[in-house]
Amino acid sequence: MAMQIAPSMLAADFARLADEAAAVADVADWLHVDVMDGHFVPNLTIGLPVVADLLKYAALPLDCHLMIADPDRWAPDYASAGAQNVTIHAEAAAAPVRTLRMIKSAGARAGLAVNPGTPVEPYADLLDEIDLLLVMTVEPGFGGQSFLDLVLPKVRRARDLISRHGGEVWLQVDGGVTEETIGRCAEAGADVFVAGTAVFRSQEPAAAVEHLRAVAEAAGGQARPGTVG
Ligand code: DX5
Ligand code: ZN
């Protein structure tokens, strides 16, 4: 599975979302959209109406990361609206299997996210239900935070679980991913990289995406044999 770079719209100018999305359309793979409800995380961003409008203008597939208290209620609607990926948090979902299946039934890929303090092993049995596992590399809620190196052993364990499982499951990292940290993520086995500040707060967002990809690919090639497929 080729590496994917997903710029996070959280660091973009919210009054110019379509223009900001267009700036990376030729070089990025997915657009990462952070939905926050002020309850699961202490921040409020955008919801379904804005995502639905962005879908009309964005050339890239939308990767929706739902940091909301009731994903069981809302996640399937993002899939129905046309998001390519809909990711729910393990800490918030009351019925993750049902919700993940509803996301897929509505035509999207299903993702499961874990916060830095949440172990990944209890969710190993859900690998059959998901297309994407998101290991948060900051506490969710805000862009521009420092990368948490303490999460890297979990990224490695997640890669091993996915390798043993054998299916096609993306391993995504999100938070503090920069030119300085992305190599460590790739070496640990991640293959989808969300970057907000490093892309949209740079002078040249498209060039930043290209550089991030080059660093990730160089480091991913040095990952432990058999752990990155
Ligand atoms: C944080 C969000 C991230 C955020 C990353 O809760 O889930 O997607 O946009 O931003 P940076 O790359 O600035 O850490
Ligand atoms: Zn995110």
JSON list of C-alpha atoms and ligand atoms in Angstrom, two decimals:
[
{"chain": "A", "resi": 1, "resn": "MET", "atom": "CA", "xyz": [0.00, 0.00, 0.00]},
{"chain": "A", "resi": 2, "resn": "ALA", "atom": "CA", "xyz": [1.55, 3.25, -1.12]},
{"chain": "A", "resi": 3, "resn": "MET", "atom": "CA", "xyz": [2.04, 5.99, 1.43]},
{"chain": "A", "resi": 4, "resn": "GLN", "atom": "CA", "xyz": [-0.73, 8.56, 1.70]},
{"chain": "A", "resi": 5, "resn": "ILE", "atom": "CA", "xyz": [-0.32, 12.20, 2.68]},
{"chain": "A", "resi": 6, "resn": "ALA", "atom": "CA", "xyz": [-3.46, 13.80, 4.11]},
{"chain": "A", "resi": 7, "resn": "PRO", "atom": "CA", "xyz": [-3.20, 17.55, 4.79]},
{"chain": "A", "resi": 8, "resn": "SER", "atom": "CA", "xyz": [-5.44, 18.57, 7.69]},
{"chain": "A", "resi": 9, "resn": "MET", "atom": "CA", "xyz": [-7.87, 21.37, 6.92]},
{"chain": "A", "resi": 10, "resn": "LEU", "atom": "CA", "xyz": [-7.77, 22.31, 10.61]},
{"chain": "A", "resi": 11, "resn": "ALA", "atom": "CA", "xyz": [-4.69, 24.43, 9.89]},
{"chain": "A", "resi": 12, "resn": "ALA", "atom": "CA", "xyz": [-6.22, 26.01, 6.78]},
{"chain": "A", "resi": 13, "resn": "ASP", "atom": "CA", "xyz": [-8.11, 29.30, 6.55]},
{"chain": "A", "resi": 14, "resn": "PHE", "atom": "CA", "xyz": [-11.70, 28.24, 7.33]},
{"chain": "A", "resi": 15, "resn": "ALA", "atom": "CA", "xyz": [-13.08, 31.15, 5.30]},
{"chain": "A", "resi": 16, "resn": "ARG", "atom": "CA", "xyz": [-11.23, 29.88, 2.20]},
{"chain": "A", "resi": 17, "resn": "LEU", "atom": "CA", "xyz": [-11.58, 26.11, 2.52]},
{"chain": "A", "resi": 18, "resn": "ALA", "atom": "CA", "xyz": [-12.09, 25.41, -1.18]},
{"chain": "A", "resi": 19, "resn": "ASP", "atom": "CA", "xyz": [-9.06, 27.50, -2.18]},
{"chain": "A", "resi": 20, "resn": "GLU", "atom": "CA", "xyz": [-6.90, 25.90, 0.50]},
{"chain": "A", "resi": 21, "resn": "ALA", "atom": "CA", "xyz": [-7.99, 22.44, -0.64]},
{"chain": "A", "resi": 22, "resn": "ALA", "atom": "CA", "xyz": [-7.15, 23.34, -4.24]},
{"chain": "A", "resi": 23, "resn": "ALA", "atom": "CA", "xyz": [-3.62, 24.35, -3.21]},
{"chain": "A", "resi": 24, "resn": "VAL", "atom": "CA", "xyz": [-2.74, 20.72, -2.40]},
{"chain": "A", "resi": 25, "resn": "ALA", "atom": "CA", "xyz": [-5.05, 18.94, -4.84]},
{"chain": "A", "resi": 26, "resn": "ASP", "atom": "CA", "xyz": [-2.28, 17.89, -7.24]},
{"chain": "A", "resi": 27, "resn": "VAL", "atom": "CA", "xyz": [0.17, 16.58, -4.67]},
{"chain": "A", "resi": 28, "resn": "ALA", "atom": "CA", "xyz": [-1.77, 15.18, -1.71]},
{"chain": "A", "resi": 29, "resn": "ASP", "atom": "CA", "xyz": [-3.80, 11.97, -1.53]},
{"chain": "A", "resi": 30, "resn": "TRP", "atom": "CA", "xyz": [-6.65, 12.73, 0.86]},
{"chain": "A", "resi": 31, "resn": "LEU", "atom": "CA", "xyz": [-7.95, 15.84, 2.63]},
{"chain": "A", "resi": 32, "resn": "HIS", "atom": "CA", "xyz": [-8.20, 15.30, 6.37]},
{"chain": "A", "resi": 33, "resn": "VAL", "atom": "CA", "xyz": [-11.21, 17.01, 7.97]},
{"chain": "A", "resi": 34, "resn": "ASP", "atom": "CA", "xyz": [-11.35, 17.33, 11.75]},
{"chain": "A", "resi": 35, "resn": "VAL", "atom": "CA", "xyz": [-14.88, 17.37, 13.14]},
{"chain": "A", "resi": 36, "resn": "MET", "atom": "CA", "xyz": [-14.90, 18.46, 16.80]},
{"chain": "A", "resi": 37, "resn": "ASP", "atom": "CA", "xyz": [-18.01, 18.95, 18.92]},
{"chain": "A", "resi": 38, "resn": "GLY", "atom": "CA", "xyz": [-16.77, 20.75, 22.04]},
{"chain": "A", "resi": 39, "resn": "HIS", "atom": "CA", "xyz": [-17.63, 17.66, 24.14]},
{"chain": "A", "resi": 40, "resn": "PHE", "atom": "CA", "xyz": [-15.33, 14.79, 23.19]},
{"chain": "A", "resi": 41, "resn": "VAL", "atom": "CA", "xyz": [-12.62, 17.42, 22.77]},
{"chain": "A", "resi": 42, "resn": "PRO", "atom": "CA", "xyz": [-12.57, 20.98, 24.15]},
{"chain": "A", "resi": 43, "resn": "ASN", "atom": "CA", "xyz": [-12.75, 22.58, 20.72]},
{"chain": "A", "resi": 44, "resn": "LEU", "atom": "CA", "xyz": [-15.40, 23.18, 18.10]},
{"chain": "A", "resi": 45, "resn": "THR", "atom": "CA", "xyz": [-14.79, 23.11, 14.37]},
{"chain": "A", "resi": 46, "resn": "ILE", "atom": "CA", "xyz": [-17.14, 22.17, 11.55]},
{"chain": "A", "resi": 47, "resn": "GLY", "atom": "CA", "xyz": [-19.91, 19.64, 11.09]},
{"chain": "A", "resi": 48, "resn": "LEU", "atom": "CA", "xyz": [-21.90, 17.88, 8.43]},
{"chain": "A", "resi": 49, "resn": "PRO", "atom": "CA", "xyz": [-23.21, 20.94, 6.50]},
{"chain": "A", "resi": 50, "resn": "VAL", "atom": "CA", "xyz": [-19.70, 22.29, 5.89]},
{"chain": "A", "resi": 51, "resn": "VAL", "atom": "CA", "xyz": [-18.34, 18.84, 5.03]},
{"chain": "A", "resi": 52, "resn": "ALA", "atom": "CA", "xyz": [-21.19, 18.38, 2.55]},
{"chain": "A", "resi": 53, "resn": "ASP", "atom": "CA", "xyz": [-20.33, 21.69, 0.88]},
{"chain": "A", "resi": 54, "resn": "LEU", "atom": "CA", "xyz": [-16.61, 20.92, 0.86]},
{"chain": "A", "resi": 55, "resn": "LEU", "atom": "CA", "xyz": [-17.38, 17.65, -0.92]},
{"chain": "A", "resi": 56, "resn": "LYS", "atom": "CA", "xyz": [-18.80, 19.67, -3.80]},
{"chain": "A", "resi": 57, "resn": "TYR", "atom": "CA", "xyz": [-15.57, 21.62, -4.30]},
{"chain": "A", "resi": 58, "resn": "ALA", "atom": "CA", "xyz": [-12.70, 19.41, -3.16]},
{"chain": "A", "resi": 59, "resn": "ALA", "atom": "CA", "xyz": [-10.93, 17.39, -5.84]},
{"chain": "A", "resi": 60, "resn": "LEU", "atom": "CA", "xyz": [-9.42, 15.01, -3.27]},
{"chain": "A", "resi": 61, "resn": "PRO", "atom": "CA", "xyz": [-11.27, 12.36, -1.26]},
{"chain": "A", "resi": 62, "resn": "LEU", "atom": "CA", "xyz": [-12.27, 13.51, 2.22]},
{"chain": "A", "resi": 63, "resn": "ASP", "atom": "CA", "xyz": [-10.86, 11.71, 5.26]},
{"chain": "A", "resi": 64, "resn": "CYS", "atom": "CA", "xyz": [-13.24, 12.66, 8.07]},
{"chain": "A", "resi": 65, "resn": "HIS", "atom": "CA", "xyz": [-11.92, 12.32, 11.62]},
{"chain": "A", "resi": 66, "resn": "LEU", "atom": "CA", "xyz": [-14.83, 12.54, 14.03]},
{"chain": "A", "resi": 67, "resn": "MET", "atom": "CA", "xyz": [-13.78, 13.82, 17.46]},
{"chain": "A", "resi": 68, "resn": "ILE", "atom": "CA", "xyz": [-17.33, 13.82, 18.74]},
{"chain": "A", "resi": 69, "resn": "ALA", "atom": "CA", "xyz": [-19.07, 12.36, 21.77]},
{"chain": "A", "resi": 70, "resn": "ASP", "atom": "CA", "xyz": [-21.74, 10.48, 19.82]},
{"chain": "A", "resi": 71, "resn": "PRO", "atom": "CA", "xyz": [-20.18, 8.97, 16.70]},
{"chain": "A", "resi": 72, "resn": "ASP", "atom": "CA", "xyz": [-22.81, 6.21, 16.67]},
{"chain": "A", "resi": 73, "resn": "ARG", "atom": "CA", "xyz": [-25.41, 8.84, 15.89]},
{"chain": "A", "resi": 74, "resn": "TRP", "atom": "CA", "xyz": [-23.50, 10.92, 13.34]},
{"chain": "A", "resi": 75, "resn": "ALA", "atom": "CA", "xyz": [-20.82, 8.86, 11.60]},
{"chain": "A", "resi": 76, "resn": "PRO", "atom": "CA", "xyz": [-23.06, 7.14, 9.04]},
{"chain": "A", "resi": 77, "resn": "ASP", "atom": "CA", "xyz": [-24.31, 10.54, 7.84]},
{"chain": "A", "resi": 78, "resn": "TYR", "atom": "CA", "xyz": [-20.77, 11.58, 6.88]},
{"chain": "A", "resi": 79, "resn": "ALA", "atom": "CA", "xyz": [-20.47, 8.38, 4.86]},
{"chain": "A", "resi": 80, "resn": "SER", "atom": "CA", "xyz": [-23.83, 9.00, 3.16]},
{"chain": "A", "resi": 81, "resn": "ALA", "atom": "CA", "xyz": [-22.74, 12.54, 2.34]},
{"chain": "A", "resi": 82, "resn": "GLY", "atom": "CA", "xyz": [-19.84, 11.14, 0.32]},
{"chain": "A", "resi": 83, "resn": "ALA", "atom": "CA", "xyz": [-16.75, 11.12, 2.55]},
{"chain": "A", "resi": 84, "resn": "GLN", "atom": "CA", "xyz": [-14.24, 8.50, 1.43]},
{"chain": "A", "resi": 85, "resn": "ASN", "atom": "CA", "xyz": [-13.19, 7.63, 5.01]},
{"chain": "A", "resi": 86, "resn": "VAL", "atom": "CA", "xyz": [-15.08, 8.11, 8.25]},
{"chain": "A", "resi": 87, "resn": "THR", "atom": "CA", "xyz": [-13.08, 7.55, 11.42]},
{"chain": "A", "resi": 88, "resn": "ILE", "atom": "CA", "xyz": [-14.64, 7.24, 14.86]},
{"chain": "A", "resi": 89, "resn": "HIS", "atom": "CA", "xyz": [-12.90, 7.23, 18.23]},
{"chain": "A", "resi": 90, "resn": "ALA", "atom": "CA", "xyz": [-12.75, 3.99, 20.21]},
{"chain": "A", "resi": 91, "resn": "GLU", "atom": "CA", "xyz": [-13.14, 6.05, 23.40]},
{"chain": "A", "resi": 92, "resn": "ALA", "atom": "CA", "xyz": [-16.43, 7.56, 22.23]},
{"chain": "A", "resi": 93, "resn": "ALA", "atom": "CA", "xyz": [-18.24, 4.81, 20.35]},
{"chain": "A", "resi": 94, "resn": "ALA", "atom": "CA", "xyz": [-20.84, 2.90, 22.37]},
{"chain": "A", "resi": 95, "resn": "ALA", "atom": "CA", "xyz": [-21.38, 0.31, 19.63]},
{"chain": "A", "resi": 96, "resn": "PRO", "atom": "CA", "xyz": [-18.29, 0.46, 17.43]},
{"chain": "A", "resi": 97, "resn": "VAL", "atom": "CA", "xyz": [-18.99, -2.70, 15.42]},
{"chain": "A", "resi": 98, "resn": "ARG", "atom": "CA", "xyz": [-22.48, -1.56, 14.50]},
{"chain": "A", "resi": 99, "resn": "THR", "atom": "CA", "xyz": [-21.30, 1.95, 13.65]},
{"chain": "A", "resi": 100, "resn": "LEU", "atom": "CA", "xyz": [-18.32, 0.76, 11.59]},
{"chain": "A", "resi": 101, "resn": "ARG", "atom": "CA", "xyz": [-20.63, -1.52, 9.63]},
{"chain": "A", "resi": 102, "resn": "MET", "atom": "CA", "xyz": [-23.09, 1.33, 9.06]},
{"chain": "A", "resi": 103, "resn": "ILE", "atom": "CA", "xyz": [-20.25, 3.49, 7.72]},
{"chain": "A", "resi": 104, "resn": "LYS", "atom": "CA", "xyz": [-19.35, 0.77, 5.26]},
{"chain": "A", "resi": 105, "resn": "SER", "atom": "CA", "xyz": [-22.96, 0.15, 4.31]},
{"chain": "A", "resi": 106, "resn": "ALA", "atom": "CA", "xyz": [-23.24, 3.83, 3.48]},
{"chain": "A", "resi": 107, "resn": "GLY", "atom": "CA", "xyz": [-20.35, 3.49, 1.05]},
{"chain": "A", "resi": 108, "resn": "ALA", "atom": "CA", "xyz": [-17.30, 4.80, 2.95]},
{"chain": "A", "resi": 109, "resn": "ARG", "atom": "CA", "xyz": [-14.21, 3.21, 4.40]},
{"chain": "A", "resi": 110, "resn": "ALA", "atom": "CA", "xyz": [-14.43, 2.75, 8.15]},
{"chain": "A", "resi": 111, "resn": "GLY", "atom": "CA", "xyz": [-11.73, 4.01, 10.49]},
{"chain": "A", "resi": 112, "resn": "LEU", "atom": "CA", "xyz": [-11.09, 3.54, 14.21]},
{"chain": "A", "resi": 113, "resn": "ALA", "atom": "CA", "xyz": [-8.98, 6.03, 16.19]},
{"chain": "A", "resi": 114, "resn": "VAL", "atom": "CA", "xyz": [-7.19, 5.63, 19.53]},
{"chain": "A", "resi": 115, "resn": "ASN", "atom": "CA", "xyz": [-5.91, 8.45, 21.73]},
{"chain": "A", "resi": 116, "resn": "PRO", "atom": "CA", "xyz": [-2.31, 8.44, 23.02]},
{"chain": "A", "resi": 117, "resn": "GLY", "atom": "CA", "xyz": [-3.33, 6.79, 26.31]},
{"chain": "A", "resi": 118, "resn": "THR", "atom": "CA", "xyz": [-5.55, 4.15, 24.75]},
{"chain": "A", "resi": 119, "resn": "PRO", "atom": "CA", "xyz": [-3.93, 0.78, 24.04]},
{"chain": "A", "resi": 120, "resn": "VAL", "atom": "CA", "xyz": [-4.47, -0.75, 20.63]},
{"chain": "A", "resi": 121, "resn": "GLU", "atom": "CA", "xyz": [-4.48, -4.43, 21.61]},
{"chain": "A", "resi": 122, "resn": "PRO", "atom": "CA", "xyz": [-8.09, -4.48, 22.91]},
{"chain": "A", "resi": 123, "resn": "TYR", "atom": "CA", "xyz": [-9.20, -3.55, 19.39]},
{"chain": "A", "resi": 124, "resn": "ALA", "atom": "CA", "xyz": [-7.28, -6.27, 17.56]},
{"chain": "A", "resi": 125, "resn": "ASP", "atom": "CA", "xyz": [-10.48, -8.24, 17.06]},
{"chain": "A", "resi": 126, "resn": "LEU", "atom": "CA", "xyz": [-11.99, -5.27, 15.22]},
{"chain": "A", "resi": 127, "resn": "LEU", "atom": "CA", "xyz": [-9.37, -5.31, 12.44]},
{"chain": "A", "resi": 128, "resn": "ASP", "atom": "CA", "xyz": [-11.80, -7.26, 10.28]},
{"chain": "A", "resi": 129, "resn": "GLU", "atom": "CA", "xyz": [-14.26, -4.40, 10.62]},
{"chain": "A", "resi": 130, "resn": "ILE", "atom": "CA", "xyz": [-11.99, -1.51, 9.66]},
{"chain": "A", "resi": 131, "resn": "ASP", "atom": "CA", "xyz": [-10.12, -0.12, 6.68]},
{"chain": "A", "resi": 132, "resn": "LEU", "atom": "CA", "xyz": [-8.04, 2.34, 8.70]},
{"chain": "A", "resi": 133, "resn": "LEU", "atom": "CA", "xyz": [-6.53, 2.47, 12.19]},
{"chain": "A", "resi": 134, "resn": "LEU", "atom": "CA", "xyz": [-5.66, 5.96, 13.42]},
{"chain": "A", "resi": 135, "resn": "VAL", "atom": "CA", "xyz": [-3.08, 6.18, 16.18]},
{"chain": "A", "resi": 136, "resn": "MET", "atom": "CA", "xyz": [-3.18, 9.71, 17.57]},
{"chain": "A", "resi": 137, "resn": "THR", "atom": "CA", "xyz": [0.27, 11.19, 18.10]},
{"chain": "A", "resi": 138, "resn": "VAL", "atom": "CA", "xyz": [-1.07, 14.13, 20.15]},
{"chain": "A", "resi": 139, "resn": "GLU", "atom": "CA", "xyz": [-4.06, 14.43, 22.46]},
{"chain": "A", "resi": 140, "resn": "PRO", "atom": "CA", "xyz": [-6.88, 15.31, 20.06]},
{"chain": "A", "resi": 141, "resn": "GLY", "atom": "CA", "xyz": [-8.49, 18.73, 19.98]},
{"chain": "A", "resi": 142, "resn": "PHE", "atom": "CA", "xyz": [-5.98, 21.20, 18.61]},
{"chain": "A", "resi": 143, "resn": "GLY", "atom": "CA", "xyz": [-3.54, 21.63, 15.77]},
{"chain": "A", "resi": 144, "resn": "GLY", "atom": "CA", "xyz": [0.03, 22.74, 16.24]},
{"chain": "A", "resi": 145, "resn": "GLN", "atom": "CA", "xyz": [0.87, 20.53, 19.20]},
{"chain": "A", "resi": 146, "resn": "SER", "atom": "CA", "xyz": [4.19, 18.76, 19.68]},
{"chain": "A", "resi": 147, "resn": "PHE", "atom": "CA", "xyz": [4.51, 15.19, 18.46]},
{"chain": "A", "resi": 148, "resn": "LEU", "atom": "CA", "xyz": [4.41, 12.57, 21.24]},
{"chain": "A", "resi": 149, "resn": "ASP", "atom": "CA", "xyz": [7.28, 10.16, 20.75]},
{"chain": "A", "resi": 150, "resn": "LEU", "atom": "CA", "xyz": [5.85, 7.98, 23.51]},
{"chain": "A", "resi": 151, "resn": "VAL", "atom": "CA", "xyz": [3.25, 6.77, 20.98]},
{"chain": "A", "resi": 152, "resn": "LEU", "atom": "CA", "xyz": [5.80, 5.28, 18.57]},
{"chain": "A", "resi": 153, "resn": "PRO", "atom": "CA", "xyz": [6.02, 1.87, 20.29]},
{"chain": "A", "resi": 154, "resn": "LYS", "atom": "CA", "xyz": [2.24, 1.62, 19.90]},
{"chain": "A", "resi": 155, "resn": "VAL", "atom": "CA", "xyz": [2.54, 2.44, 16.19]},
{"chain": "A", "resi": 156, "resn": "ARG", "atom": "CA", "xyz": [4.97, -0.46, 15.89]},
{"chain": "A", "resi": 157, "resn": "ARG", "atom": "CA", "xyz": [2.65, -2.79, 17.78]},
{"chain": "A", "resi": 158, "resn": "ALA", "atom": "CA", "xyz": [-0.25, -1.67, 15.61]},
{"chain": "A", "resi": 159, "resn": "ARG", "atom": "CA", "xyz": [1.79, -2.42, 12.48]},
{"chain": "A", "resi": 160, "resn": "ASP", "atom": "CA", "xyz": [2.58, -5.89, 13.81]},
{"chain": "A", "resi": 161, "resn": "LEU", "atom": "CA", "xyz": [-1.11, -6.55, 14.57]},
{"chain": "A", "resi": 162, "resn": "ILE", "atom": "CA", "xyz": [-2.07, -5.46, 11.05]},
{"chain": "A", "resi": 163, "resn": "SER", "atom": "CA", "xyz": [0.68, -7.55, 9.49]},
{"chain": "A", "resi": 164, "resn": "ARG", "atom": "CA", "xyz": [-0.41, -10.62, 11.43]},
{"chain": "A", "resi": 165, "resn": "HIS", "atom": "CA", "xyz": [-4.04, -9.95, 10.55]},
{"chain": "A", "resi": 166, "resn": "GLY", "atom": "CA", "xyz": [-3.13, -9.92, 6.89]},
{"chain": "A", "resi": 167, "resn": "GLY", "atom": "CA", "xyz": [-5.85, -7.69, 5.45]},
{"chain": "A", "resi": 168, "resn": "GLU", "atom": "CA", "xyz": [-5.48, -4.26, 3.92]},
{"chain": "A", "resi": 169, "resn": "VAL", "atom": "CA", "xyz": [-5.75, -1.80, 6.79]},
{"chain": "A", "resi": 170, "resn": "TRP", "atom": "CA", "xyz": [-4.20, 1.66, 6.60]},
{"chain": "A", "resi": 171, "resn": "LEU", "atom": "CA", "xyz": [-2.16, 2.74, 9.64]},
{"chain": "A", "resi": 172, "resn": "GLN", "atom": "CA", "xyz": [-2.57, 6.48, 10.08]},
{"chain": "A", "resi": 173, "resn": "VAL", "atom": "CA", "xyz": [-0.77, 8.90, 12.39]},
{"chain": "A", "resi": 174, "resn": "ASP", "atom": "CA", "xyz": [-2.19, 12.33, 13.23]},
{"chain": "A", "resi": 175, "resn": "GLY", "atom": "CA", "xyz": [-0.76, 15.16, 15.31]},
{"chain": "A", "resi": 176, "resn": "GLY", "atom": "CA", "xyz": [2.58, 16.91, 15.28]},
{"chain": "A", "resi": 177, "resn": "VAL", "atom": "CA", "xyz": [3.59, 15.24, 12.02]},
{"chain": "A", "resi": 178, "resn": "THR", "atom": "CA", "xyz": [6.29, 17.41, 10.45]},
{"chain": "A", "resi": 179, "resn": "GLU", "atom": "CA", "xyz": [9.37, 17.03, 8.28]},
{"chain": "A", "resi": 180, "resn": "GLU", "atom": "CA", "xyz": [11.23, 16.30, 11.51]},
{"chain": "A", "resi": 181, "resn": "THR", "atom": "CA", "xyz": [8.87, 13.62, 12.90]},
{"chain": "A", "resi": 182, "resn": "ILE", "atom": "CA", "xyz": [7.36, 11.93, 9.82]},
{"chain": "A", "resi": 183, "resn": "GLY", "atom": "CA", "xyz": [10.40, 9.71, 9.28]},
{"chain": "A", "resi": 184, "resn": "ARG", "atom": "CA", "xyz": [10.05, 8.17, 12.74]},
{"chain": "A", "resi": 185, "resn": "CYS", "atom": "CA", "xyz": [6.37, 7.45, 12.02]},
{"chain": "A", "resi": 186, "resn": "ALA", "atom": "CA", "xyz": [7.19, 5.78, 8.70]},
{"chain": "A", "resi": 187, "resn": "GLU", "atom": "CA", "xyz": [9.98, 3.75, 10.26]},
{"chain": "A", "resi": 188, "resn": "ALA", "atom": "CA", "xyz": [7.50, 2.56, 12.91]},
{"chain": "A", "resi": 189, "resn": "GLY", "atom": "CA", "xyz": [5.17, 1.33, 10.18]},
{"chain": "A", "resi": 190, "resn": "ALA", "atom": "CA", "xyz": [2.65, 4.13, 9.54]},
{"chain": "A", "resi": 191, "resn": "ASP", "atom": "CA", "xyz": [1.54, 4.53, 5.94]},
{"chain": "A", "resi": 192, "resn": "VAL", "atom": "CA", "xyz": [-0.93, 7.44, 6.17]},
{"chain": "A", "resi": 193, "resn": "PHE", "atom": "CA", "xyz": [0.31, 10.77, 7.47]},
{"chain": "A", "resi": 194, "resn": "VAL", "atom": "CA", "xyz": [-1.93, 13.64, 8.54]},
{"chain": "A", "resi": 195, "resn": "ALA", "atom": "CA", "xyz": [-0.21, 17.02, 8.66]},
{"chain": "A", "resi": 196, "resn": "GLY", "atom": "CA", "xyz": [-1.93, 20.33, 9.35]},
{"chain": "A", "resi": 197, "resn": "THR", "atom": "CA", "xyz": [0.51, 22.97, 10.53]},
{"chain": "A", "resi": 198, "resn": "ALA", "atom": "CA", "xyz": [3.38, 21.52, 8.50]},
{"chain": "A", "resi": 199, "resn": "VAL", "atom": "CA", "xyz": [1.36, 21.97, 5.30]},
{"chain": "A", "resi": 200, "resn": "PHE", "atom": "CA", "xyz": [-1.02, 24.90, 5.61]},
{"chain": "A", "resi": 201, "resn": "ARG", "atom": "CA", "xyz": [1.14, 27.12, 7.80]},
{"chain": "A", "resi": 202, "resn": "SER", "atom": "CA", "xyz": [4.07, 26.78, 5.42]},
{"chain": "A", "resi": 203, "resn": "GLN", "atom": "CA", "xyz": [4.77, 29.29, 2.67]},
{"chain": "A", "resi": 204, "resn": "GLU", "atom": "CA", "xyz": [4.30, 26.64, -0.03]},
{"chain": "A", "resi": 205, "resn": "PRO", "atom": "CA", "xyz": [1.71, 24.01, 0.99]},
{"chain": "A", "resi": 206, "resn": "ALA", "atom": "CA", "xyz": [2.19, 21.90, -2.14]},
{"chain": "A", "resi": 207, "resn": "ALA", "atom": "CA", "xyz": [5.97, 21.84, -1.75]},
{"chain": "A", "resi": 208, "resn": "ALA", "atom": "CA", "xyz": [5.54, 20.93, 1.92]},
{"chain": "A", "resi": 209, "resn": "VAL", "atom": "CA", "xyz": [3.41, 17.92, 0.96]},
{"chain": "A", "resi": 210, "resn": "GLU", "atom": "CA", "xyz": [6.01, 16.78, -1.56]},
{"chain": "A", "resi": 211, "resn": "HIS", "atom": "CA", "xyz": [8.80, 17.09, 0.99]},
{"chain": "A", "resi": 212, "resn": "LEU", "atom": "CA", "xyz": [6.84, 15.21, 3.65]},
{"chain": "A", "resi": 213, "resn": "ARG", "atom": "CA", "xyz": [6.22, 12.40, 1.17]},
{"chain": "A", "resi": 214, "resn": "ALA", "atom": "CA", "xyz": [9.88, 12.20, 0.20]},
{"chain": "A", "resi": 215, "resn": "VAL", "atom": "CA", "xyz": [11.00, 11.97, 3.83]},
{"chain": "A", "resi": 216, "resn": "ALA", "atom": "CA", "xyz": [8.33, 9.36, 4.65]},
{"chain": "A", "resi": 217, "resn": "GLU", "atom": "CA", "xyz": [9.19, 7.21, 1.65]},
{"chain": "A", "resi": 218, "resn": "ALA", "atom": "CA", "xyz": [12.90, 7.34, 2.41]},
{"chain": "A", "resi": 219, "resn": "ALA", "atom": "CA", "xyz": [12.32, 6.33, 6.04]},
{"chain": "A", "resi": 220, "resn": "GLY", "atom": "CA", "xyz": [9.62, 3.75, 5.25]},
{"chain": "A", "resi": 221, "resn": "GLY", "atom": "CA", "xyz": [12.09, 1.93, 3.02]},
{"chain": "A", "resi": 222, "resn": "GLN", "atom": "CA", "xyz": [14.27, 1.45, 6.08]},
{"chain": "A", "resi": 223, "resn": "ALA", "atom": "CA", "xyz": [11.51, -0.02, 8.23]},
{"chain": "A", "resi": 224, "resn": "ARG", "atom": "CA", "xyz": [11.98, -3.45, 9.69]},
{"chain": "A", "resi": 225, "resn": "PRO", "atom": "CA", "xyz": [11.55, -6.16, 7.03]},
{"chain": "A", "resi": 226, "resn": "GLY", "atom": "CA", "xyz": [8.14, -7.75, 7.06]},
{"chain": "A", "resi": 227, "resn": "THR", "atom": "CA", "xyz": [6.49, -5.01, 9.06]},
{"chain": "A", "resi": 228, "resn": "VAL", "atom": "CA", "xyz": [5.50, -2.67, 6.27]},
{"chain": "A", "resi": 229, "resn": "GLY", "atom": "CA", "xyz": [3.44, -4.09, 3.46]},
{"chain": "B", "resi": 1, "resn": "DX5", "atom": "C1", "xyz": [-5.88, 17.15, 16.23]},
{"chain": "B", "resi": 1, "resn": "DX5", "atom": "C2", "xyz": [-6.35, 16.81, 14.84]},
{"chain": "B", "resi": 1, "resn": "DX5", "atom": "C3", "xyz": [-5.28, 16.84, 13.82]},
{"chain": "B", "resi": 1, "resn": "DX5", "atom": "C4", "xyz": [-4.65, 18.18, 13.63]},
{"chain": "B", "resi": 1, "resn": "DX5", "atom": "C5", "xyz": [-3.21, 17.97, 13.35]},
{"chain": "B", "resi": 1, "resn": "DX5", "atom": "O1", "xyz": [-6.84, 16.82, 17.15]},
{"chain": "B", "resi": 1, "resn": "DX5", "atom": "O2", "xyz": [-6.93, 15.53, 14.81]},
{"chain": "B", "resi": 1, "resn": "DX5", "atom": "O3", "xyz": [-5.75, 16.34, 12.57]},
{"chain": "B", "resi": 1, "resn": "DX5", "atom": "O4", "xyz": [-5.20, 18.91, 12.57]},
{"chain": "B", "resi": 1, "resn": "DX5", "atom": "O5", "xyz": [-2.61, 19.21, 13.28]},
{"chain": "B", "resi": 1, "resn": "DX5", "atom": "P1", "xyz": [-1.03, 19.36, 13.33]},
{"chain": "B", "resi": 1, "resn": "DX5", "atom": "O6", "xyz": [-0.50, 18.65, 12.11]},
{"chain": "B", "resi": 1, "resn": "DX5", "atom": "O7", "xyz": [-0.83, 20.82, 13.30]},
{"chain": "B", "resi": 1, "resn": "DX5", "atom": "O8", "xyz": [-0.58, 18.71, 14.60]},
{"chain": "B", "resi": 2, "resn": "ZN", "atom": "ZN", "xyz": [-7.35, 14.66, 12.81]}
]
